[in-house]
């Protein structure tokens, strides 16, 4: 489910792209792609929809009946 929701989350959809570029590696060993960095800064999807963490998305969805 989380894979399908990646466009709406702060998750990196292009993780392989980030690994191919020489860059500083974060403490966890993962390199963020340019697209993921844009999502982090803008806090919006490419369609201008607000991003969520997985937990906040579940809480938001729980309000629907």
PDB file of C-alpha atoms in Angstrom:
ATOM      1  CA  UNK A   1       0.000   0.000   0.000  1.00  0.00           C
ATOM      2  CA  UNK A   2       2.786   2.413   0.876  1.00  0.00           C
ATOM      3  CA  UNK A   3       4.355   2.005  -2.588  1.00  0.00           C
ATOM      4  CA  UNK A   4       1.090   3.096  -4.216  1.00  0.00           C
ATOM      5  CA  UNK A   5       0.839   6.100  -1.892  1.00  0.00           C
ATOM      6  CA  UNK A   6       4.401   7.380  -2.425  1.00  0.00           C
ATOM      7  CA  UNK A   7       3.306  10.313  -4.621  1.00  0.00           C
ATOM      8  CA  UNK A   8       1.232  11.667  -1.709  1.00  0.00           C
ATOM      9  CA  UNK A   9       3.892  11.022   0.935  1.00  0.00           C
ATOM     10  CA  UNK A  10       7.318  12.456   1.684  1.00  0.00           C
ATOM     11  CA  UNK A  11       8.756   9.128   0.480  1.00  0.00           C
ATOM     12  CA  UNK A  12      11.355   9.197  -2.292  1.00  0.00           C
ATOM     13  CA  UNK A  13       9.800   7.826  -5.481  1.00  0.00           C
ATOM     14  CA  UNK A  14      13.112   8.036  -7.355  1.00  0.00           C
ATOM     15  CA  UNK A  15      15.476   6.480  -4.837  1.00  0.00           C
ATOM     16  CA  UNK A  16      17.501   4.707  -7.539  1.00  0.00           C
ATOM     17  CA  UNK A  17      18.086   8.050  -9.292  1.00  0.00           C
ATOM     18  CA  UNK A  18      19.518   9.493  -6.094  1.00  0.00           C
ATOM     19  CA  UNK A  19      21.858   6.554  -5.604  1.00  0.00           C
ATOM     20  CA  UNK A  20      23.367   6.989  -9.063  1.00  0.00           C
ATOM     21  CA  UNK A  21      24.404  10.608  -8.469  1.00  0.00           C
ATOM     22  CA  UNK A  22      27.546  11.311  -6.492  1.00  0.00           C
ATOM     23  CA  UNK A  23      26.456  13.155  -3.383  1.00  0.00           C
ATOM     24  CA  UNK A  24      26.916  13.237   0.334  1.00  0.00           C
ATOM     25  CA  UNK A  25      25.316  10.286   2.022  1.00  0.00           C
ATOM     26  CA  UNK A  26      23.000  10.920   4.938  1.00  0.00           C
ATOM     27  CA  UNK A  27      23.447   9.312   8.334  1.00  0.00           C
ATOM     28  CA  UNK A  28      21.148   6.443   7.323  1.00  0.00           C
ATOM     29  CA  UNK A  29      23.170   5.799   4.147  1.00  0.00           C
ATOM     30  CA  UNK A  30      20.450   6.849   1.686  1.00  0.00           C
ATOM     31  CA  UNK A  31      20.820   9.571  -0.920  1.00  0.00           C
ATOM     32  CA  UNK A  32      17.679  11.625  -1.634  1.00  0.00           C
ATOM     33  CA  UNK A  33      16.775  12.242  -5.278  1.00  0.00           C
ATOM     34  CA  UNK A  34      16.287  15.790  -6.589  1.00  0.00           C
ATOM     35  CA  UNK A  35      12.541  15.120  -6.887  1.00  0.00           C
ATOM     36  CA  UNK A  36      12.347  14.084  -3.216  1.00  0.00           C
ATOM     37  CA  UNK A  37      14.225  17.202  -2.153  1.00  0.00           C
ATOM     38  CA  UNK A  38      11.719  19.350  -4.096  1.00  0.00           C
ATOM     39  CA  UNK A  39       8.846  17.553  -2.325  1.00  0.00           C
ATOM     40  CA  UNK A  40      10.469  18.223   1.050  1.00  0.00           C
ATOM     41  CA  UNK A  41      10.933  21.943   0.344  1.00  0.00           C
ATOM     42  CA  UNK A  42       7.562  22.643  -1.260  1.00  0.00           C
ATOM     43  CA  UNK A  43       5.561  20.222   0.923  1.00  0.00           C
ATOM     44  CA  UNK A  44       3.373  19.699  -2.190  1.00  0.00           C
ATOM     45  CA  UNK A  45       2.998  17.002  -4.838  1.00  0.00           C
ATOM     46  CA  UNK A  46       3.638  17.806  -8.503  1.00  0.00           C
ATOM     47  CA  UNK A  47      -0.136  18.413  -8.709  1.00  0.00           C
ATOM     48  CA  UNK A  48       0.066  20.965  -5.854  1.00  0.00           C
ATOM     49  CA  UNK A  49      -1.630  18.659  -3.319  1.00  0.00           C
ATOM     50  CA  UNK A  50      -0.301  18.883   0.275  1.00  0.00           C
ATOM     51  CA  UNK A  51       2.003  16.021   1.238  1.00  0.00           C
ATOM     52  CA  UNK A  52       1.519  13.789   4.264  1.00  0.00           C
ATOM     53  CA  UNK A  53       3.554  11.471   6.372  1.00  0.00           C
ATOM     54  CA  UNK A  54       2.163   7.938   6.318  1.00  0.00           C
ATOM     55  CA  UNK A  55       0.667   8.434   9.797  1.00  0.00           C
ATOM     56  CA  UNK A  56      -0.990  11.778   9.018  1.00  0.00           C
ATOM     57  CA  UNK A  57      -2.413  10.367   5.795  1.00  0.00           C
ATOM     58  CA  UNK A  58      -3.991   7.471   7.698  1.00  0.00           C
ATOM     59  CA  UNK A  59      -5.423   9.875  10.271  1.00  0.00           C
ATOM     60  CA  UNK A  60      -6.828  12.061   7.495  1.00  0.00           C
ATOM     61  CA  UNK A  61      -8.369   9.068   5.728  1.00  0.00           C
ATOM     62  CA  UNK A  62      -9.928   7.880   9.003  1.00  0.00           C
ATOM     63  CA  UNK A  63     -12.142  10.976   9.012  1.00  0.00           C
ATOM     64  CA  UNK A  64     -14.017   9.747   5.931  1.00  0.00           C
ATOM     65  CA  UNK A  65     -17.081   7.632   6.543  1.00  0.00           C
TER      66      UNK A  65
END
